[in-house]
């Protein structure tokens, strides 16, 4: 079953829809108890949110998640833990020689999950080989180009005939795995985040946080946030919650914001503790529970990703990141159009040059003719002066 999609934990707007529905029902009930005719009092548009809701549920939701970070940081384990699936069962582990040769590939895995009649088509984009090869410089370029390609596909589909049924493969969220063994962001992390932050919603995670003590986790989180700030990296910012939200929801929202970068633990094994079956990692000194908020931020991440902020991540992708891409595309097509115009102008100017040369030649010929006539006139005048008697007679040959 798909975890966590409960009306009580839905995102702000959904919570409001539910509340509005409650309110409408209550008003309707009051009207009936007061003896008022329900149909007379309501025109009917109060059911619009319900209609929108039903339509959206019927259509289902697309959500694409990219996981990024060095191999072995627990990306596939976390994804399996998040969606309670085994998306990586066919995975081959590369040997050392393979790692040296390796170039980045992007692997797309799709699953359709349904919970209480709500369908989510989930696409996970993994990047095995990221930072694996000896020459890993180019791996981030492929990631960026993959993100751009998805925008381009959407852009083309939007300008095509079948605009209503676009398969949205744009990346709505990028879970960026930060190594727990380092002291903050690595130069490559900074570079990649800076290349991506205007294109996707980056959610930073401290991977395998069970290898650190709570104090170390806190220190690393502070250092990562400092690095993010110092390098002007824009990670996904949680929207402010409405002032009319209830206190419990506000508290939940505050805790979520404070937990960034989420310290996560992944595990695909179910262990027994105190007679209860839990997902966790067993150590000689005890069990680390994935779902225990005291042990890590896994629950917060899952809640944010699936229950409360999925729609906001999609909205930001569509309204900010994709619009940026669209504006850039339009601008670059305008620039190339004007460049084409300039080339055309050059061609025109060559044609104009031919014409100008022709006109120049004509002008020169005319000038020569005028010159000849002036000379002829001058000779005639000279003849007239020399022979005034011939005024009424023939002028003679002046040539
Ligand atoms: P990926 O290459 O990033 O997809 O990493 P994997 O998910 O394949 O994990 C690599 C290894 O790390 C496996 O042996 C996992 O069992 C282990 N692992 C995954 N998540 C965690 C975690 O949260 N803590 C610890 N200690 N080990 C983990």
mmCIF file of N, CA, C and O in Angstrom, residues 65-154:
data_model
loop_
_atom_site.group_PDB
_atom_site.id
_atom_site.type_symbol
_atom_site.label_atom_id
_atom_site.label_comp_id
_atom_site.label_asym_id
_atom_site.label_seq_id
_atom_site.Cartn_x
_atom_site.Cartn_y
_atom_site.Cartn_z
ATOM 1 N N UNK A 65 11.033 11.759 -9.886
ATOM 2 C CA UNK A 65 12.010 12.010 -8.836
ATOM 3 C C UNK A 65 13.379 11.572 -9.330
ATOM 4 O O UNK A 65 13.525 10.476 -9.870
ATOM 5 N N UNK A 66 14.364 12.454 -9.161
ATOM 6 C CA UNK A 66 15.718 12.067 -9.557
ATOM 7 C C UNK A 66 16.560 11.876 -8.301
ATOM 8 O O UNK A 66 16.443 12.669 -7.358
ATOM 9 N N UNK A 67 17.359 10.802 -8.288
ATOM 10 C CA UNK A 67 18.273 10.636 -7.151
ATOM 11 C C UNK A 67 19.699 10.840 -7.659
ATOM 12 O O UNK A 67 20.076 10.324 -8.704
ATOM 13 N N UNK A 68 20.430 11.648 -6.929
ATOM 14 C CA UNK A 68 21.768 12.019 -7.380
ATOM 15 C C UNK A 68 22.755 11.945 -6.219
ATOM 16 O O UNK A 68 22.442 12.348 -5.100
ATOM 17 N N UNK A 69 23.912 11.442 -6.514
ATOM 18 C CA UNK A 69 24.938 11.323 -5.467
ATOM 19 C C UNK A 69 25.853 10.158 -5.810
ATOM 20 O O UNK A 69 25.518 9.319 -6.653
ATOM 21 N N UNK A 70 26.993 10.106 -5.129
ATOM 22 C CA UNK A 70 27.972 9.054 -5.417
ATOM 23 C C UNK A 70 27.370 7.663 -5.239
ATOM 24 O O UNK A 70 26.454 7.484 -4.434
ATOM 25 N N UNK A 71 27.934 6.701 -5.958
ATOM 26 C CA UNK A 71 27.495 5.312 -5.802
ATOM 27 C C UNK A 71 27.757 4.845 -4.382
ATOM 28 O O UNK A 71 28.741 5.253 -3.763
ATOM 29 N N UNK A 72 26.857 4.021 -3.890
ATOM 30 C CA UNK A 72 27.055 3.427 -2.569
ATOM 31 C C UNK A 72 26.554 4.284 -1.428
ATOM 32 O O UNK A 72 26.724 3.931 -0.264
ATOM 33 N N UNK A 73 25.917 5.425 -1.742
ATOM 34 C CA UNK A 73 25.415 6.283 -0.653
ATOM 35 C C UNK A 73 24.013 5.875 -0.182
ATOM 36 O O UNK A 73 23.419 6.543 0.657
ATOM 37 N N UNK A 74 23.512 4.780 -0.763
ATOM 38 C CA UNK A 74 22.222 4.264 -0.288
ATOM 39 C C UNK A 74 21.014 4.815 -1.029
ATOM 40 O O UNK A 74 19.909 4.825 -0.483
ATOM 41 N N UNK A 75 21.211 5.232 -2.300
ATOM 42 C CA UNK A 75 20.103 5.831 -3.058
ATOM 43 C C UNK A 75 18.997 4.803 -3.334
ATOM 44 O O UNK A 75 17.830 5.047 -3.057
ATOM 45 N N UNK A 76 19.424 3.653 -3.895
ATOM 46 C CA UNK A 76 18.395 2.656 -4.249
ATOM 47 C C UNK A 76 17.715 2.100 -3.005
ATOM 48 O O UNK A 76 16.502 1.871 -3.013
ATOM 49 N N UNK A 77 18.463 1.932 -1.930
ATOM 50 C CA UNK A 77 17.863 1.413 -0.694
ATOM 51 C C UNK A 77 16.812 2.395 -0.182
ATOM 52 O O UNK A 77 15.717 1.999 0.213
ATOM 53 N N UNK A 78 17.130 3.686 -0.231
ATOM 54 C CA UNK A 78 16.192 4.680 0.278
ATOM 55 C C UNK A 78 14.924 4.727 -0.575
ATOM 56 O O UNK A 78 13.819 4.832 -0.043
ATOM 57 N N UNK A 79 15.112 4.645 -1.894
ATOM 58 C CA UNK A 79 13.937 4.687 -2.780
ATOM 59 C C UNK A 79 13.027 3.495 -2.489
ATOM 60 O O UNK A 79 11.810 3.638 -2.381
ATOM 61 N N UNK A 80 13.629 2.328 -2.350
ATOM 62 C CA UNK A 80 12.832 1.138 -2.020
ATOM 63 C C UNK A 80 12.123 1.314 -0.679
ATOM 64 O O UNK A 80 10.976 0.917 -0.525
ATOM 65 N N UNK A 81 12.824 1.914 0.278
ATOM 66 C CA UNK A 81 12.201 2.119 1.596
ATOM 67 C C UNK A 81 11.065 3.135 1.505
ATOM 68 O O UNK A 81 10.028 2.977 2.142
ATOM 69 N N UNK A 82 11.265 4.180 0.671
ATOM 70 C CA UNK A 82 10.252 5.230 0.559
ATOM 71 C C UNK A 82 8.964 4.707 -0.050
ATOM 72 O O UNK A 82 7.877 5.027 0.405
ATOM 73 N N UNK A 83 9.107 3.910 -1.106
ATOM 74 C CA UNK A 83 7.913 3.493 -1.840
ATOM 75 C C UNK A 83 7.542 2.032 -1.603
ATOM 76 O O UNK A 83 6.694 1.485 -2.302
ATOM 77 N N UNK A 84 8.200 1.423 -0.629
ATOM 78 C CA UNK A 84 7.911 0.051 -0.239
ATOM 79 C C UNK A 84 7.868 -0.904 -1.432
ATOM 80 O O UNK A 84 6.957 -1.705 -1.594
ATOM 81 N N UNK A 85 8.845 -0.718 -2.309
ATOM 82 C CA UNK A 85 8.908 -1.593 -3.490
ATOM 83 C C UNK A 85 10.334 -2.078 -3.621
ATOM 84 O O UNK A 85 11.243 -1.589 -2.951
ATOM 85 N N UNK A 86 10.527 -3.010 -4.538
ATOM 86 C CA UNK A 86 11.897 -3.380 -4.846
ATOM 87 C C UNK A 86 12.155 -3.003 -6.295
ATOM 88 O O UNK A 86 12.013 -3.796 -7.212
ATOM 89 N N UNK A 87 12.480 -1.723 -6.461
ATOM 90 C CA UNK A 87 12.670 -1.210 -7.822
ATOM 91 C C UNK A 87 14.016 -1.631 -8.402
ATOM 92 O O UNK A 87 14.273 -1.448 -9.572
ATOM 93 N N UNK A 88 14.889 -2.137 -7.587
ATOM 94 C CA UNK A 88 16.261 -2.376 -8.041
ATOM 95 C C UNK A 88 16.651 -3.850 -8.036
ATOM 96 O O UNK A 88 17.804 -4.180 -7.908
ATOM 97 N N UNK A 89 15.650 -4.732 -8.159
ATOM 98 C CA UNK A 89 16.011 -6.148 -8.009
ATOM 99 C C UNK A 89 16.891 -6.666 -9.154
ATOM 100 O O UNK A 89 17.654 -7.606 -8.956
ATOM 101 N N UNK A 90 16.786 -6.048 -10.347
ATOM 102 C CA UNK A 90 17.589 -6.543 -11.482
ATOM 103 C C UNK A 90 18.957 -5.873 -11.566
ATOM 104 O O UNK A 90 19.664 -6.001 -12.557
ATOM 105 N N UNK A 91 19.327 -5.123 -10.554
ATOM 106 C CA UNK A 91 20.544 -4.334 -10.665
ATOM 107 C C UNK A 91 21.805 -5.186 -10.662
ATOM 108 O O UNK A 91 21.923 -6.134 -9.897
ATOM 109 N N UNK A 92 22.746 -4.820 -11.571
ATOM 110 C CA UNK A 92 24.031 -5.517 -11.569
ATOM 111 C C UNK A 92 25.059 -4.627 -10.885
ATOM 112 O O UNK A 92 25.131 -3.424 -11.155
ATOM 113 N N UNK A 93 25.859 -5.209 -10.013
ATOM 114 C CA UNK A 93 26.897 -4.428 -9.335
ATOM 115 C C UNK A 93 28.155 -4.440 -10.212
ATOM 116 O O UNK A 93 28.678 -5.507 -10.547
ATOM 117 N N UNK A 94 28.642 -3.275 -10.641
ATOM 118 C CA UNK A 94 29.804 -3.249 -11.529
ATOM 119 C C UNK A 94 31.097 -3.600 -10.806
ATOM 120 O O UNK A 94 31.239 -3.328 -9.611
ATOM 121 N N UNK A 95 32.029 -4.255 -11.552
ATOM 122 C CA UNK A 95 33.322 -4.536 -10.908
ATOM 123 C C UNK A 95 34.246 -3.329 -11.097
ATOM 124 O O UNK A 95 33.900 -2.358 -11.770
ATOM 125 N N UNK A 96 35.450 -3.403 -10.506
ATOM 126 C CA UNK A 96 36.342 -2.236 -10.493
ATOM 127 C C UNK A 96 36.711 -1.782 -11.902
ATOM 128 O O UNK A 96 36.686 -0.580 -12.204
ATOM 129 N N UNK A 97 37.038 -2.755 -12.787
ATOM 130 C CA UNK A 97 37.428 -2.393 -14.153
ATOM 131 C C UNK A 97 36.283 -1.653 -14.835
ATOM 132 O O UNK A 97 36.492 -0.662 -15.545
ATOM 133 N N UNK A 98 35.079 -2.135 -14.562
ATOM 134 C CA UNK A 98 33.894 -1.526 -15.146
ATOM 135 C C UNK A 98 33.737 -0.092 -14.652
ATOM 136 O O UNK A 98 33.381 0.826 -15.398
ATOM 137 N N UNK A 99 34.034 0.094 -13.355
ATOM 138 C CA UNK A 99 33.889 1.426 -12.762
ATOM 139 C C UNK A 99 34.805 2.444 -13.419
ATOM 140 O O UNK A 99 34.437 3.593 -13.639
ATOM 141 N N UNK A 100 36.039 1.989 -13.761
ATOM 142 C CA UNK A 100 37.017 2.890 -14.370
ATOM 143 C C UNK A 100 36.525 3.349 -15.741
ATOM 144 O O UNK A 100 36.626 4.510 -16.116
ATOM 145 N N UNK A 101 35.941 2.391 -16.467
ATOM 146 C CA UNK A 101 35.480 2.658 -17.829
ATOM 147 C C UNK A 101 34.157 3.413 -17.863
ATOM 148 O O UNK A 101 33.800 4.006 -18.870
ATOM 149 N N UNK A 102 33.463 3.332 -16.762
ATOM 150 C CA UNK A 102 32.050 3.688 -16.759
ATOM 151 C C UNK A 102 31.723 5.130 -17.156
ATOM 152 O O UNK A 102 32.397 6.053 -16.764
ATOM 153 N N UNK A 103 30.666 5.267 -17.908
ATOM 154 C CA UNK A 103 30.149 6.608 -18.168
ATOM 155 C C UNK A 103 28.752 6.660 -17.567
ATOM 156 O O UNK A 103 28.149 5.623 -17.316
ATOM 157 N N UNK A 104 28.271 7.861 -17.392
ATOM 158 C CA UNK A 104 26.978 7.989 -16.715
ATOM 159 C C UNK A 104 25.829 7.508 -17.601
ATOM 160 O O UNK A 104 25.755 7.820 -18.769
ATOM 161 N N UNK A 105 24.967 6.734 -17.000
ATOM 162 C CA UNK A 105 23.749 6.357 -17.698
ATOM 163 C C UNK A 105 22.593 6.830 -16.832
ATOM 164 O O UNK A 105 22.720 6.937 -15.615
ATOM 165 N N UNK A 106 21.495 7.110 -17.470
ATOM 166 C CA UNK A 106 20.336 7.463 -16.658
ATOM 167 C C UNK A 106 19.326 6.332 -16.784
ATOM 168 O O UNK A 106 19.020 5.896 -17.883
ATOM 169 N N UNK A 107 18.880 5.857 -15.670
ATOM 170 C CA UNK A 107 17.951 4.727 -15.675
ATOM 171 C C UNK A 107 16.617 5.198 -15.125
ATOM 172 O O UNK A 107 16.545 5.816 -14.066
ATOM 173 N N UNK A 108 15.589 4.921 -15.911
ATOM 174 C CA UNK A 108 14.259 5.353 -15.512
ATOM 175 C C UNK A 108 13.470 4.150 -15.046
ATOM 176 O O UNK A 108 13.424 3.139 -15.736
ATOM 177 N N UNK A 109 12.876 4.242 -13.893
ATOM 178 C CA UNK A 109 12.028 3.148 -13.425
ATOM 179 C C UNK A 109 10.659 3.737 -13.159
ATOM 180 O O UNK A 109 10.552 4.800 -12.542
ATOM 181 N N UNK A 110 9.646 3.048 -13.656
ATOM 182 C CA UNK A 110 8.304 3.596 -13.466
ATOM 183 C C UNK A 110 7.410 2.626 -12.722
ATOM 184 O O UNK A 110 7.442 1.421 -12.994
ATOM 185 N N UNK A 111 6.684 3.141 -11.788
ATOM 186 C CA UNK A 111 5.685 2.312 -11.108
ATOM 187 C C UNK A 111 4.401 3.117 -10.960
ATOM 188 O O UNK A 111 4.430 4.342 -10.901
ATOM 189 N N UNK A 112 3.325 2.391 -10.946
ATOM 190 C CA UNK A 112 2.054 3.071 -10.720
ATOM 191 C C UNK A 112 1.548 2.611 -9.362
ATOM 192 O O UNK A 112 1.455 1.408 -9.125
ATOM 193 N N UNK A 113 1.335 3.544 -8.473
ATOM 194 C CA UNK A 113 0.867 3.154 -7.148
ATOM 195 C C UNK A 113 -0.510 3.736 -6.909
ATOM 196 O O UNK A 113 -0.833 4.831 -7.371
ATOM 197 N N UNK A 114 -1.299 2.976 -6.232
ATOM 198 C CA UNK A 114 -2.664 3.430 -5.985
ATOM 199 C C UNK A 114 -2.973 3.300 -4.504
ATOM 200 O O UNK A 114 -2.618 2.304 -3.878
ATOM 201 N N UNK A 115 -3.553 4.326 -3.958
ATOM 202 C CA UNK A 115 -3.963 4.269 -2.560
ATOM 203 C C UNK A 115 -5.299 4.975 -2.418
ATOM 204 O O UNK A 115 -5.439 6.133 -2.840
ATOM 205 N N UNK A 116 -6.246 4.298 -1.858
ATOM 206 C CA UNK A 116 -7.604 4.824 -1.682
ATOM 207 C C UNK A 116 -8.132 5.446 -2.981
ATOM 208 O O UNK A 116 -8.668 6.563 -2.970
ATOM 209 N N UNK A 117 -7.880 4.779 -4.073
ATOM 210 C CA UNK A 117 -8.406 5.233 -5.355
ATOM 211 C C UNK A 117 -7.583 6.328 -6.013
ATOM 212 O O UNK A 117 -7.875 6.764 -7.128
ATOM 213 N N UNK A 118 -6.532 6.817 -5.347
ATOM 214 C CA UNK A 118 -5.687 7.866 -5.934
ATOM 215 C C UNK A 118 -4.481 7.203 -6.589
ATOM 216 O O UNK A 118 -3.748 6.456 -5.944
ATOM 217 N N UNK A 119 -4.331 7.485 -7.896
ATOM 218 C CA UNK A 119 -3.227 6.859 -8.635
ATOM 219 C C UNK A 119 -2.055 7.829 -8.795
ATOM 220 O O UNK A 119 -2.252 8.992 -9.142
ATOM 221 N N UNK A 120 -0.847 7.341 -8.561
ATOM 222 C CA UNK A 120 0.345 8.149 -8.822
ATOM 223 C C UNK A 120 1.253 7.354 -9.744
ATOM 224 O O UNK A 120 1.588 6.208 -9.452
ATOM 225 N N UNK A 121 1.556 7.964 -10.907
ATOM 226 C CA UNK A 121 2.536 7.336 -11.795
ATOM 227 C C UNK A 121 3.900 7.913 -11.411
ATOM 228 O O UNK A 121 4.193 9.072 -11.683
ATOM 229 N N UNK A 122 4.680 7.085 -10.780
ATOM 230 C CA UNK A 122 5.939 7.553 -10.219
ATOM 231 C C UNK A 122 7.101 7.144 -11.128
ATOM 232 O O UNK A 122 7.201 5.980 -11.531
ATOM 233 N N UNK A 123 7.937 8.113 -11.472
ATOM 234 C CA UNK A 123 9.125 7.807 -12.262
ATOM 235 C C UNK A 123 10.347 8.115 -11.414
ATOM 236 O O UNK A 123 10.472 9.225 -10.896
ATOM 237 N N UNK A 124 11.208 7.120 -11.269
ATOM 238 C CA UNK A 124 12.449 7.353 -10.526
ATOM 239 C C UNK A 124 13.583 7.385 -11.549
ATOM 240 O O UNK A 124 13.742 6.463 -12.350
ATOM 241 N N UNK A 125 14.325 8.471 -11.538
ATOM 242 C CA UNK A 125 15.467 8.575 -12.443
ATOM 243 C C UNK A 125 16.735 8.429 -11.621
ATOM 244 O O UNK A 125 17.023 9.253 -10.752
ATOM 245 N N UNK A 126 17.441 7.350 -11.891
ATOM 246 C CA UNK A 126 18.681 7.101 -11.157
ATOM 247 C C UNK A 126 19.836 7.378 -12.117
ATOM 248 O O UNK A 126 19.667 7.331 -13.335
ATOM 249 N N UNK A 127 20.988 7.683 -11.562
ATOM 250 C CA UNK A 127 22.134 8.017 -12.414
ATOM 251 C C UNK A 127 23.333 7.149 -12.036
ATOM 252 O O UNK A 127 24.327 7.658 -11.540
ATOM 253 N N UNK A 128 23.228 5.809 -12.274
ATOM 254 C CA UNK A 128 24.364 4.970 -11.913
ATOM 255 C C UNK A 128 25.590 5.402 -12.713
ATOM 256 O O UNK A 128 25.486 5.738 -13.893
ATOM 257 N N UNK A 129 26.699 5.421 -12.061
ATOM 258 C CA UNK A 129 27.922 5.832 -12.769
ATOM 259 C C UNK A 129 28.282 7.273 -12.451
ATOM 260 O O UNK A 129 29.357 7.736 -12.797
ATOM 261 N N UNK A 130 27.383 7.974 -11.736
ATOM 262 C CA UNK A 130 27.656 9.367 -11.406
ATOM 263 C C UNK A 130 28.884 9.443 -10.490
ATOM 264 O O UNK A 130 28.918 8.829 -9.429
ATOM 265 N N UNK A 131 29.901 10.130 -10.966
ATOM 266 C CA UNK A 131 31.143 10.301 -10.204
ATOM 267 C C UNK A 131 31.889 8.979 -9.939
ATOM 268 O O UNK A 131 32.714 8.905 -9.058
ATOM 269 N N UNK A 132 31.574 7.934 -10.748
ATOM 270 C CA UNK A 132 32.226 6.630 -10.570
ATOM 271 C C UNK A 132 33.542 6.537 -11.327
ATOM 272 O O UNK A 132 34.558 6.112 -10.800
ATOM 273 N N UNK A 133 33.479 6.955 -12.594
ATOM 274 C CA UNK A 133 34.628 6.756 -13.470
ATOM 275 C C UNK A 133 35.795 7.623 -13.021
ATOM 276 O O UNK A 133 35.617 8.589 -12.273
ATOM 277 N N UNK A 134 37.004 7.248 -13.477
ATOM 278 C CA UNK A 134 38.173 8.041 -13.095
ATOM 279 C C UNK A 134 38.012 9.460 -13.638
ATOM 280 O O UNK A 134 38.245 10.450 -12.961
ATOM 281 N N UNK A 135 37.548 9.517 -14.886
ATOM 282 C CA UNK A 135 37.301 10.826 -15.473
ATOM 283 C C UNK A 135 35.825 11.173 -15.299
ATOM 284 O O UNK A 135 35.011 10.914 -16.170
ATOM 285 N N UNK A 136 35.494 11.700 -14.142
ATOM 286 C CA UNK A 136 34.072 11.882 -13.822
ATOM 287 C C UNK A 136 33.557 13.288 -14.118
ATOM 288 O O UNK A 136 32.421 13.595 -13.824
ATOM 289 N N UNK A 137 34.439 14.117 -14.724
ATOM 290 C CA UNK A 137 34.073 15.525 -14.910
ATOM 291 C C UNK A 137 32.771 15.706 -15.680
ATOM 292 O O UNK A 137 31.976 16.576 -15.390
ATOM 293 N N UNK A 138 32.608 14.828 -16.700
ATOM 294 C CA UNK A 138 31.473 15.035 -17.583
ATOM 295 C C UNK A 138 30.158 14.502 -17.046
ATOM 296 O O UNK A 138 29.116 14.763 -17.629
ATOM 297 N N UNK A 139 30.224 13.767 -15.923
ATOM 298 C CA UNK A 139 28.989 13.096 -15.517
ATOM 299 C C UNK A 139 27.894 14.102 -15.167
ATOM 300 O O UNK A 139 26.737 13.885 -15.479
ATOM 301 N N UNK A 140 28.268 15.227 -14.588
ATOM 302 C CA UNK A 140 27.248 16.212 -14.244
ATOM 303 C C UNK A 140 26.626 16.834 -15.498
ATOM 304 O O UNK A 140 25.461 17.167 -15.526
ATOM 305 N N UNK A 141 27.453 16.903 -16.584
ATOM 306 C CA UNK A 141 26.919 17.495 -17.825
ATOM 307 C C UNK A 141 25.772 16.647 -18.357
ATOM 308 O O UNK A 141 24.791 17.151 -18.871
ATOM 309 N N UNK A 142 25.940 15.330 -18.216
ATOM 310 C CA UNK A 142 24.880 14.442 -18.689
ATOM 311 C C UNK A 142 23.615 14.575 -17.857
ATOM 312 O O UNK A 142 22.510 14.473 -18.371
ATOM 313 N N UNK A 143 23.803 14.800 -16.575
ATOM 314 C CA UNK A 143 22.638 14.971 -15.701
ATOM 315 C C UNK A 143 21.876 16.239 -16.121
ATOM 316 O O UNK A 143 20.661 16.224 -16.317
ATOM 317 N N UNK A 144 22.635 17.327 -16.305
ATOM 318 C CA UNK A 144 22.012 18.599 -16.681
ATOM 319 C C UNK A 144 21.318 18.448 -18.033
ATOM 320 O O UNK A 144 20.180 18.897 -18.222
ATOM 321 N N UNK A 145 21.984 17.758 -18.956
ATOM 322 C CA UNK A 145 21.386 17.633 -20.279
ATOM 323 C C UNK A 145 20.145 16.747 -20.228
ATOM 324 O O UNK A 145 19.183 16.983 -20.957
ATOM 325 N N UNK A 146 20.122 15.769 -19.329
ATOM 326 C CA UNK A 146 18.925 14.933 -19.179
ATOM 327 C C UNK A 146 17.741 15.793 -18.701
ATOM 328 O O UNK A 146 16.643 15.703 -19.235
ATOM 329 N N UNK A 147 18.009 16.642 -17.721
ATOM 330 C CA UNK A 147 16.945 17.511 -17.183
ATOM 331 C C UNK A 147 16.420 18.435 -18.293
ATOM 332 O O UNK A 147 15.208 18.588 -18.480
ATOM 333 N N UNK A 148 17.359 19.006 -19.060
ATOM 334 C CA UNK A 148 16.972 19.898 -20.158
ATOM 335 C C UNK A 148 16.153 19.163 -21.218
ATOM 336 O O UNK A 148 15.198 19.705 -21.759
ATOM 337 N N UNK A 149 16.589 17.934 -21.513
ATOM 338 C CA UNK A 149 15.874 17.144 -22.530
ATOM 339 C C UNK A 149 14.403 16.954 -22.158
ATOM 340 O O UNK A 149 13.536 16.998 -23.017
ATOM 341 N N UNK A 150 14.156 16.739 -20.848
ATOM 342 C CA UNK A 150 12.770 16.514 -20.424
ATOM 343 C C UNK A 150 11.952 17.792 -20.615
ATOM 344 O O UNK A 150 10.803 17.738 -21.023
ATOM 345 N N UNK A 151 12.587 18.945 -20.350
ATOM 346 C CA UNK A 151 11.900 20.224 -20.599
ATOM 347 C C UNK A 151 11.602 20.374 -22.091
ATOM 348 O O UNK A 151 10.535 20.784 -22.493
ATOM 349 N N UNK A 152 12.615 20.001 -22.891
ATOM 350 C CA UNK A 152 12.475 20.151 -24.339
ATOM 351 C C UNK A 152 11.331 19.275 -24.864
ATOM 352 O O UNK A 152 10.530 19.715 -25.687
ATOM 353 N N UNK A 153 11.263 18.032 -24.346
ATOM 354 C CA UNK A 153 10.191 17.121 -24.762
ATOM 355 C C UNK A 153 8.832 17.709 -24.420
ATOM 356 O O UNK A 153 7.895 17.653 -25.216
ATOM 357 N N UNK A 154 8.755 18.295 -23.234
ATOM 358 C CA UNK A 154 7.483 18.873 -22.798
ATOM 359 C C UNK A 154 7.136 20.089 -23.675
ATOM 360 O O UNK A 154 5.996 20.267 -24.068
#
